[in-house]
Short mmCIF file of C-alpha atoms and ligand atoms in Angstrom, two decimals:
data_model
loop_
_atom_site.label_atom_id
_atom_site.label_comp_id
_atom_site.label_asym_id
_atom_site.label_seq_id
_atom_site.Cartn_x
_atom_site.Cartn_y
_atom_site.Cartn_z
CA UNK T 281 0.01 0.01 0.02
CA UNK T 282 1.30 3.64 -0.47
CA UNK T 283 2.54 5.43 2.00
CA UNK T 284 0.53 8.19 3.75
CA UNK T 285 1.84 11.85 4.39
CA UNK T 286 0.52 14.24 6.87
CA UNK T 287 0.71 17.98 5.80
CA UNK T 288 0.83 20.85 8.35
CA UNK T 289 1.20 24.05 6.27
CA UNK T 290 1.39 26.35 9.48
CA UNK T 291 1.41 30.00 9.59
CA UNK T 292 3.19 32.88 7.65
CA UNK T 293 4.75 31.72 4.65
CA UNK T 294 3.87 28.17 5.50
CA UNK T 295 1.02 27.61 3.15
CA UNK T 296 2.80 29.50 0.43
CA UNK T 297 5.81 27.23 0.39
CA UNK T 298 3.99 23.95 1.36
CA UNK T 299 1.82 24.51 -1.88
CA UNK T 300 5.02 24.55 -3.98
CA UNK T 301 6.44 21.37 -2.35
CA UNK T 302 3.15 19.70 -2.65
CA UNK T 303 3.06 20.64 -6.59
CA UNK T 304 6.53 18.66 -6.64
CA UNK T 305 5.14 15.75 -4.56
CA UNK T 306 2.30 15.38 -6.94
CA UNK T 307 4.56 15.33 -9.94
CA UNK T 308 6.68 12.65 -8.51
CA UNK T 309 3.72 10.81 -7.06
CA UNK T 310 2.30 10.42 -10.68
CA UNK T 311 5.52 10.21 -12.70
CA UNK T 312 7.05 7.41 -10.32
CA UNK T 313 3.70 5.77 -9.34
CA UNK T 314 4.02 5.86 -5.90
CA UNK T 315 0.86 5.87 -4.74
CA UNK T 316 1.25 8.32 -1.98
CA UNK T 317 -1.67 9.66 -0.20
CA UNK T 318 -1.81 13.05 1.52
CA UNK T 319 -4.10 14.78 4.37
CA UNK T 320 -3.79 18.36 5.75
CA UNK T 321 -4.27 19.36 9.33
CA UNK T 322 -3.41 22.24 11.19
CA UNK T 323 -0.48 23.27 13.85
CA UNK T 324 0.75 26.36 15.27
CA UNK T 325 -1.09 29.79 15.35
CA UNK T 326 -3.80 28.53 12.64
CA UNK T 327 -4.54 25.62 15.07
CA UNK T 328 -4.77 27.87 17.77
CA UNK T 329 -7.39 30.10 16.02
CA UNK T 330 -9.40 26.89 15.36
CA UNK T 331 -8.98 24.74 18.14
CA UNK T 332 -7.78 27.07 20.88
CA UNK T 333 -4.33 24.89 21.10
CA UNK T 334 -1.44 24.99 18.91
CA UNK T 335 -1.66 21.09 18.33
CA UNK T 336 -4.92 19.23 18.96
CA UNK T 337 -4.85 15.78 20.36
CA UNK T 338 -6.67 14.49 17.10
CA UNK T 339 -3.85 16.18 15.08
CA UNK T 340 -1.10 14.46 17.05
CA UNK T 341 -3.08 11.20 16.51
CA UNK T 342 -3.07 11.73 12.90
CA UNK T 343 0.65 12.34 13.23
CA UNK T 344 1.28 9.25 14.68
CA UNK T 345 -0.31 7.10 11.99
CA UNK T 346 1.24 9.05 9.18
CA UNK T 347 4.30 7.56 7.47
CA UNK T 348 5.91 11.00 7.24
CA UNK T 349 5.18 14.49 8.04
CA UNK T 350 5.76 17.65 5.94
CA UNK T 351 5.61 20.85 7.94
CA UNK T 352 5.98 24.57 6.83
CA UNK T 353 6.56 26.62 9.72
CA UNK T 354 4.64 27.78 12.67
CA UNK T 355 4.39 31.14 14.66
CA UNK T 356 3.77 34.98 13.92
CA UNK T 357 3.15 38.12 15.78
CA UNK T 358 -0.53 37.42 16.07
CA UNK T 359 0.08 35.19 18.76
CA UNK T 360 3.27 36.36 20.48
CA UNK T 361 1.32 37.80 23.18
CA UNK T 362 -0.62 34.45 24.11
CA UNK T 363 0.25 32.56 27.50
CA UNK T 364 3.51 30.96 27.07
CA UNK T 365 1.69 27.59 27.34
CA UNK T 366 -0.29 27.79 24.13
CA UNK T 367 2.20 29.62 21.85
CA UNK T 368 2.47 28.18 18.22
CA UNK T 369 6.13 26.68 18.89
CA UNK T 370 4.54 24.81 21.67
CA UNK T 371 2.84 22.90 19.19
CA UNK T 372 6.12 22.36 17.37
CA UNK T 373 7.96 21.27 20.60
CA UNK T 374 5.11 18.90 21.52
CA UNK T 375 4.82 17.04 18.24
CA UNK T 376 8.71 16.66 18.60
CA UNK T 377 8.74 15.23 21.85
CA UNK T 378 5.49 12.97 21.48
CA UNK T 379 6.74 11.45 18.33
CA UNK T 380 10.15 10.97 19.70
CA UNK T 381 11.97 12.85 17.06
CA UNK T 382 15.22 13.21 18.32
CA UNK T 383 17.53 13.45 15.55
CA UNK T 384 17.66 16.68 13.56
CA UNK T 385 19.67 16.61 10.34
CA UNK T 386 20.40 19.69 8.75
CA UNK T 387 22.38 19.41 5.59
CA UNK T 388 24.23 22.89 4.81
CA UNK T 389 25.25 22.27 1.25
CA UNK T 390 26.17 25.27 -0.91
CA UNK T 391 24.86 24.92 -4.61
CA UNK T 392 27.66 25.87 -6.93
CA UNK T 393 25.49 28.16 -8.76
CA UNK T 394 24.82 30.24 -5.39
CA UNK T 395 28.47 30.84 -4.25
CA UNK T 396 27.97 34.68 -4.81
CA UNK T 397 24.90 34.57 -2.78
CA UNK T 398 26.88 33.51 0.16
CA UNK T 399 27.70 36.19 2.69
CA UNK T 400 31.19 34.81 2.80
CA UNK T 401 34.07 34.94 0.04
CA UNK T 402 33.63 32.38 -2.73
CA UNK T 403 37.07 30.55 -1.86
CA UNK T 404 35.80 30.02 1.66
CA UNK T 405 32.41 28.59 0.83
CA UNK T 406 32.47 26.84 -2.52
CA UNK T 407 32.22 23.03 -2.32
CA UNK T 408 30.86 23.50 1.37
CA UNK T 409 28.93 20.32 2.53
CA UNK T 410 28.28 20.00 6.17
CA UNK T 411 25.73 18.01 7.83
CA UNK T 412 24.61 19.29 11.28
CA UNK T 413 23.19 16.62 13.55
CA UNK T 414 21.34 18.52 16.30
CA UNK T 415 19.57 16.75 19.31
CA UNK T 416 15.94 17.70 19.04
CA UNK T 417 14.07 16.02 21.91
CA UNK T 418 16.16 17.28 24.98
CA UNK T 419 18.51 19.83 26.46
CA UNK T 420 17.34 23.03 27.65
CA UNK T 421 14.39 23.31 25.56
CA UNK T 422 12.76 20.63 27.39
CA UNK T 423 14.61 20.60 30.64
CA UNK T 424 12.54 20.86 33.89
CA UNK T 425 12.34 22.61 36.01
CA UNK T 426 11.75 25.82 34.13
CA UNK T 427 9.73 28.84 34.47
CA UNK T 428 9.71 32.69 35.71
CA UNK T 429 9.50 32.84 39.60
CA UNK T 430 9.27 35.82 41.70
CA UNK T 431 12.36 35.94 44.31
CA UNK T 432 12.25 37.03 48.12
CA UNK T 433 13.03 40.52 47.17
CA UNK T 434 10.07 40.90 44.59
CA UNK T 435 12.41 40.62 41.58
CA UNK T 436 11.46 38.14 38.90
CA UNK T 437 13.94 35.37 37.86
CA UNK T 438 13.59 33.41 34.74
CA UNK T 439 15.51 29.85 34.70
CA UNK T 440 15.89 26.92 32.69
CA UNK T 441 17.63 23.64 32.97
CA UNK T 442 20.08 22.24 30.64
CA UNK T 443 20.31 18.30 31.16
CA UNK T 444 21.21 15.28 28.89
CA UNK T 445 21.00 11.59 30.15
CA UNK T 446 23.68 9.11 28.96
CA UNK T 447 21.15 7.15 26.72
CA UNK T 448 20.21 10.55 25.03
CA UNK T 449 23.65 11.49 24.25
CA UNK T 450 24.34 7.97 22.75
CA UNK T 451 21.23 7.70 20.59
CA UNK T 452 22.22 11.22 18.90
CA UNK T 453 25.82 10.35 18.85
CA UNK T 454 25.25 6.95 16.68
CA UNK T 455 23.04 8.98 14.44
CA UNK T 456 26.05 11.25 13.84
CA UNK T 457 28.45 8.16 13.57
CA UNK T 458 26.33 6.45 11.13
CA UNK T 459 25.89 9.36 8.93
CA UNK T 460 29.58 10.36 8.79
CA UNK T 461 30.08 6.51 7.71
CA UNK T 462 27.98 7.57 4.54
CA UNK T 463 29.90 10.77 4.12
CA UNK T 464 33.64 11.67 4.94
CA UNK T 465 33.82 10.03 8.23
CA UNK T 466 34.54 12.87 10.61
CA UNK T 467 32.44 13.86 13.48
CA UNK T 468 32.94 16.98 15.34
CA UNK T 469 31.12 17.08 18.56
CA UNK T 470 30.46 20.68 19.87
CA UNK T 471 29.80 21.35 23.41
CA UNK T 472 30.88 23.64 26.20
CA UNK T 473 32.50 21.23 28.47
CA UNK T 474 34.89 23.79 30.03
CA UNK T 475 31.64 25.57 31.58
CA UNK T 476 28.54 23.08 31.78
CA UNK T 477 28.51 19.80 33.42
CA UNK T 478 25.86 18.59 31.06
CA UNK T 479 28.19 19.02 28.35
CA UNK T 480 31.17 17.48 30.16
CA UNK T 481 29.17 14.32 30.57
CA UNK T 482 28.25 14.74 26.66
CA UNK T 483 32.03 14.87 25.67
CA UNK T 484 32.78 11.79 27.85
CA UNK T 485 29.98 9.84 26.45
CA UNK T 486 30.95 10.80 22.84
CA UNK T 487 34.54 9.59 23.40
CA UNK T 488 33.29 6.21 25.04
CA UNK T 489 30.71 5.64 22.16
CA UNK T 490 33.55 6.63 19.55
CA UNK T 491 35.37 3.38 20.53
CA UNK T 492 32.70 1.62 18.28
CA UNK T 493 33.31 3.69 15.25
CA UNK T 494 36.90 3.55 15.13
CA UNK T 495 36.84 4.16 11.34
CA UNK T 496 35.18 7.62 12.13
CA UNK T 497 37.59 10.57 13.11
CA UNK T 498 36.01 12.34 16.24
CA UNK T 499 37.09 15.70 17.40
CA UNK T 500 35.73 18.00 20.18
CA UNK T 501 35.06 21.80 19.98
CA UNK T 502 33.73 24.24 22.17
CA UNK T 503 30.58 26.15 21.00
CA UNK T 504 32.00 29.60 20.86
CA UNK T 505 34.89 28.30 18.72
CA UNK T 506 32.42 26.27 16.55
CA UNK T 507 30.55 29.63 15.80
CA UNK T 508 33.84 31.10 14.78
CA UNK T 509 35.20 28.36 12.77
CA UNK T 510 31.80 28.09 10.77
CA UNK T 511 32.32 31.57 9.50
CA UNK T 512 36.13 31.33 9.41
CA UNK T 513 36.92 27.86 7.63
CA UNK T 514 33.47 25.98 7.43
CA UNK T 515 34.95 23.45 4.89
CA UNK T 516 36.92 21.83 7.93
CA UNK T 517 33.47 20.19 9.02
CA UNK T 518 31.75 16.98 7.84
CA UNK T 519 29.31 16.00 10.36
CA UNK T 520 28.71 18.41 13.41
CA UNK T 521 26.79 17.08 16.22
CA UNK T 522 25.50 18.94 19.28
CA UNK T 523 22.63 19.54 21.54
CA UNK T 524 19.37 21.32 21.14
CA UNK T 525 20.19 24.59 21.56
CA UNK T 526 23.65 24.85 20.08
CA UNK T 527 22.44 23.08 17.02
CA UNK T 528 19.53 25.48 16.80
CA UNK T 529 21.87 28.67 16.72
CA UNK T 530 24.89 27.13 14.60
CA UNK T 531 22.82 25.61 11.93
CA UNK T 532 21.21 29.16 11.31
CA UNK T 533 24.73 30.40 10.89
CA UNK T 534 25.56 27.52 8.77
CA UNK T 535 22.38 28.43 6.57
CA UNK T 536 23.62 31.91 5.68
CA UNK T 537 26.97 30.32 4.24
CA UNK T 538 24.76 28.35 1.85
CA UNK T 539 23.24 31.80 0.45
CA UNK T 540 19.97 31.77 2.21
CA UNK T 541 17.97 30.04 5.00
CA UNK T 542 15.39 29.65 2.46
CA UNK T 543 17.88 26.95 0.77
CA UNK T 544 18.20 24.62 3.98
CA UNK T 545 15.97 21.64 4.43
CA UNK T 546 15.55 19.30 7.59
CA UNK T 547 14.71 15.95 8.56
CA UNK T 548 13.67 15.06 12.25
CA UNK T 549 13.66 11.40 12.78
CA UNK T 550 12.73 8.81 15.48
CA UNK T 551 14.50 5.71 16.16
CA UNK T 552 12.94 3.91 13.33
CA UNK T 553 13.43 6.65 10.80
CA UNK T 554 9.87 8.08 10.53
CA UNK T 555 10.17 11.62 10.57
CA UNK T 556 8.94 15.16 10.02
CA UNK T 557 10.33 17.31 7.38
CA UNK T 558 10.55 21.21 7.35
CA UNK T 559 12.63 23.91 6.25
CA UNK T 560 15.31 25.19 8.80
CA UNK T 561 13.61 28.63 8.62
CA UNK T 562 10.44 29.99 10.44
CA UNK T 563 7.29 31.56 8.97
CA UNK T 564 9.01 34.72 7.89
CA UNK T 565 5.98 37.15 8.73
CA UNK T 566 7.73 39.87 7.48
CA UNK T 567 7.36 38.55 3.79
CA UNK T 568 4.14 36.44 4.36
CA UNK T 569 1.63 36.90 1.44
CA UNK T 570 4.04 38.60 -0.62
CA UNK T 571 4.69 35.74 -2.79
CA UNK T 572 8.47 36.06 -2.48
CA UNK T 573 9.43 33.27 -0.09
CA UNK T 574 11.91 30.66 -1.39
CA UNK T 575 10.35 27.38 -1.29
CA UNK T 576 13.49 25.24 -2.29
CA UNK T 577 14.39 24.61 1.44
CA UNK T 578 10.79 23.02 1.53
CA UNK T 579 11.06 21.05 -1.79
CA UNK T 580 14.47 19.86 -0.55
CA UNK T 581 12.68 18.70 2.70
CA UNK T 582 10.46 16.70 0.58
CA UNK T 583 13.37 15.19 -1.06
CA UNK T 584 14.84 14.30 2.46
CA UNK T 585 11.27 12.58 3.22
CA UNK T 586 11.55 10.49 0.01
CA UNK T 587 15.27 9.32 1.26
CA UNK T 588 14.92 8.86 4.82
CA UNK T 589 11.47 7.83 5.57
CA UNK T 590 10.05 6.50 2.37
CA UNK T 591 13.28 4.55 1.14
CA UNK T 592 12.78 6.14 -2.34
CA UNK T 593 16.47 7.68 -2.93
CA UNK T 594 16.05 7.79 -6.65
CA UNK T 595 13.21 10.16 -6.43
CA UNK T 596 14.87 12.23 -3.78
CA UNK T 597 17.83 12.30 -6.12
CA UNK T 598 15.57 13.27 -9.10
CA UNK T 599 14.15 16.49 -7.03
CA UNK T 600 17.64 17.52 -6.04
CA UNK T 601 18.85 17.18 -9.80
CA UNK T 602 15.67 19.38 -10.72
CA UNK T 603 16.76 22.09 -8.07
CA UNK T 604 20.32 22.05 -9.50
CA UNK T 605 18.85 22.36 -13.06
CA UNK T 606 16.62 25.43 -12.12
CA UNK T 607 19.63 27.26 -10.45
CA UNK T 608 21.53 26.40 -13.63
CA UNK T 609 18.66 28.23 -15.57
CA UNK T 610 19.37 31.13 -13.52
CA UNK T 611 16.03 31.26 -11.54
CA UNK T 612 16.37 33.13 -8.20
CA UNK T 613 13.78 34.02 -5.69
CA UNK T 614 14.66 37.38 -4.07
CA UNK T 615 16.53 36.07 -1.19
CA UNK T 616 19.25 34.48 -3.31
CA UNK T 617 18.99 37.03 -6.39
CA UNK T 618 22.07 38.50 -7.79
CA UNK T 619 22.61 40.65 -10.72
CA UNK T 620 22.45 38.94 -13.76
CA UNK T 621 20.07 35.99 -12.67
CA UNK T 622 16.23 35.79 -13.15
CA UNK T 623 14.23 36.79 -10.22
CA UNK T 624 10.91 34.68 -9.95
CA UNK T 625 8.37 34.54 -7.13
CA UNK T 626 7.68 31.56 -4.98
CA UNK T 627 5.03 29.86 -7.18
CA UNK T 628 7.26 30.44 -10.29
CA UNK T 629 10.13 28.84 -8.52
CA UNK T 630 7.76 25.67 -7.70
CA UNK T 631 6.76 25.52 -11.54
CA UNK T 632 10.25 25.78 -12.53
CA UNK T 633 11.21 22.71 -10.35
CA UNK T 634 8.23 20.93 -11.70
CA UNK T 635 9.13 21.70 -15.29
CA UNK T 636 12.68 20.47 -14.80
CA UNK T 637 11.14 17.17 -13.18
CA UNK T 638 8.74 16.35 -16.05
P1 NAD M 943 12.44 33.26 10.24
O1 NAD M 943 13.01 32.14 9.75
O2 NAD M 943 11.17 32.96 10.16
O3 NAD M 943 12.90 34.74 9.39
C1 NAD M 943 14.31 34.97 9.46
C2 NAD M 943 14.63 36.19 8.19
O4 NAD M 943 14.77 34.97 6.88
C3 NAD M 943 13.45 36.81 7.96
O5 NAD M 943 14.08 38.09 7.19
C4 NAD M 943 12.78 36.10 6.65
O6 NAD M 943 12.07 36.98 5.80
C5 NAD M 943 13.84 35.35 6.11
N1 NAD M 943 13.32 34.04 5.51
C6 NAD M 943 12.84 32.97 6.26
N2 NAD M 943 12.54 32.02 5.49
C7 NAD M 943 12.67 32.51 3.93
C8 NAD M 943 12.38 31.99 2.87
N3 NAD M 943 11.83 31.01 2.62
N4 NAD M 943 12.53 32.60 1.82
C9 NAD M 943 13.18 34.04 1.79
N5 NAD M 943 13.38 34.50 2.89
C10 NAD M 943 13.19 33.85 4.20
O7 NAD M 943 12.66 33.66 11.70
P2 NAD M 943 12.08 34.74 12.57
O8 NAD M 943 11.89 35.97 12.05
O9 NAD M 943 13.12 34.66 13.65
O10 NAD M 943 10.79 33.89 13.23
C11 NAD M 943 9.51 34.48 12.51
C12 NAD M 943 8.63 33.42 13.28
O11 NAD M 943 8.78 31.88 12.75
C13 NAD M 943 8.45 33.53 14.78
O12 NAD M 943 7.02 33.35 15.41
C14 NAD M 943 9.24 32.32 15.31
O13 NAD M 943 8.95 31.90 16.67
C15 NAD M 943 8.92 31.11 14.17
N6 NAD M 943 9.79 30.08 13.95
C16 NAD M 943 9.25 29.05 13.55
C17 NAD M 943 10.05 28.01 13.02
C18 NAD M 943 9.70 26.56 12.82
O14 NAD M 943 8.44 26.47 12.53
N7 NAD M 943 10.23 25.56 12.51
C19 NAD M 943 11.41 28.16 13.34
C20 NAD M 943 12.08 29.41 13.44
C21 NAD M 943 11.33 30.26 13.88
#
């Protein structure tokens, strides 16, 4: 039987970019006779408007039953003033934790055609191909206790808890080592082991786990240095593995090396390889509705979905080749536009990928 995909368009540019990804999915579904089926549900601000919560139980149930999930992005100023417990981002954190999506894969790959769109010099970024493996279901984003409390002197204090158990570190470490085996066999583990006990343990556990992967080179780097190295000499990295918060920040920095955050896809996988696929960027409320958002990160997320959850690597390759062709043809959305290329809208970019696929 064909696989079933749950689509969560979300907020802001979410519906615009997912529409283009869906065009691509429909084309490959027909062309390769995949028998994929789809359903749409709400998550984020749009779900708050309808259900009063960012992720309804019924939606979570549909997500559990799906073979894969495609997400646009959630959030926006309309919901920023709501109580913390029902903000759009809570829906995202809940679906990640409830489905056990602990391994977030974020490839930062610079297409040669976009070398001029990068904020760094061509010689520093050309040929860039990094995989950031971010732990997604633990760390400070989930650690308890957390909150904002009133101290004895009446002053308020915000607090969070940064913690990682050995088993959490081992499972993400395994993902990084396994991924490195399919690439250049180098893992750099990023921590702040000079200050944070949680990451001292992280480093120790990574070293122990490394003994099972002697064919992969392991190095360690403090997160502040990693941030610097990413903009100084990013090509030194192959696989970079780190915790939730550091991964969040470093992957945005890595995104800019590739020209635009609008080019960066991601996969969030559970232990069986089932997953949710989404662009690395947010809902970009500043450009929502203008038809100028770059849909390629979402289209490339579809390609990751076909590769990792649906075991269709040939179809994934076809989409990536089509994206390369479209860039060769000079089509660029505003975020990656440089002089001499052809500026196109969100839907024109989607159409161009579709045309390159047929
Ligand atoms: P953002 O990623 O939405 O936008 C940052 C900048 O990048 C903006 O200038 C935006 O216009 C631009 N940008 C983002 N995606 C683009 C695309 N596809 N094409 C062209 N330009 C693009 O980050 P933000 O502004 O910090 O956050 C906006 C909202 O998104 C907030 O509510 C935030 O909480 C939410 N958010 C959601 C997710 C998610 O759903 N996974 C991730 C990050 C932020």
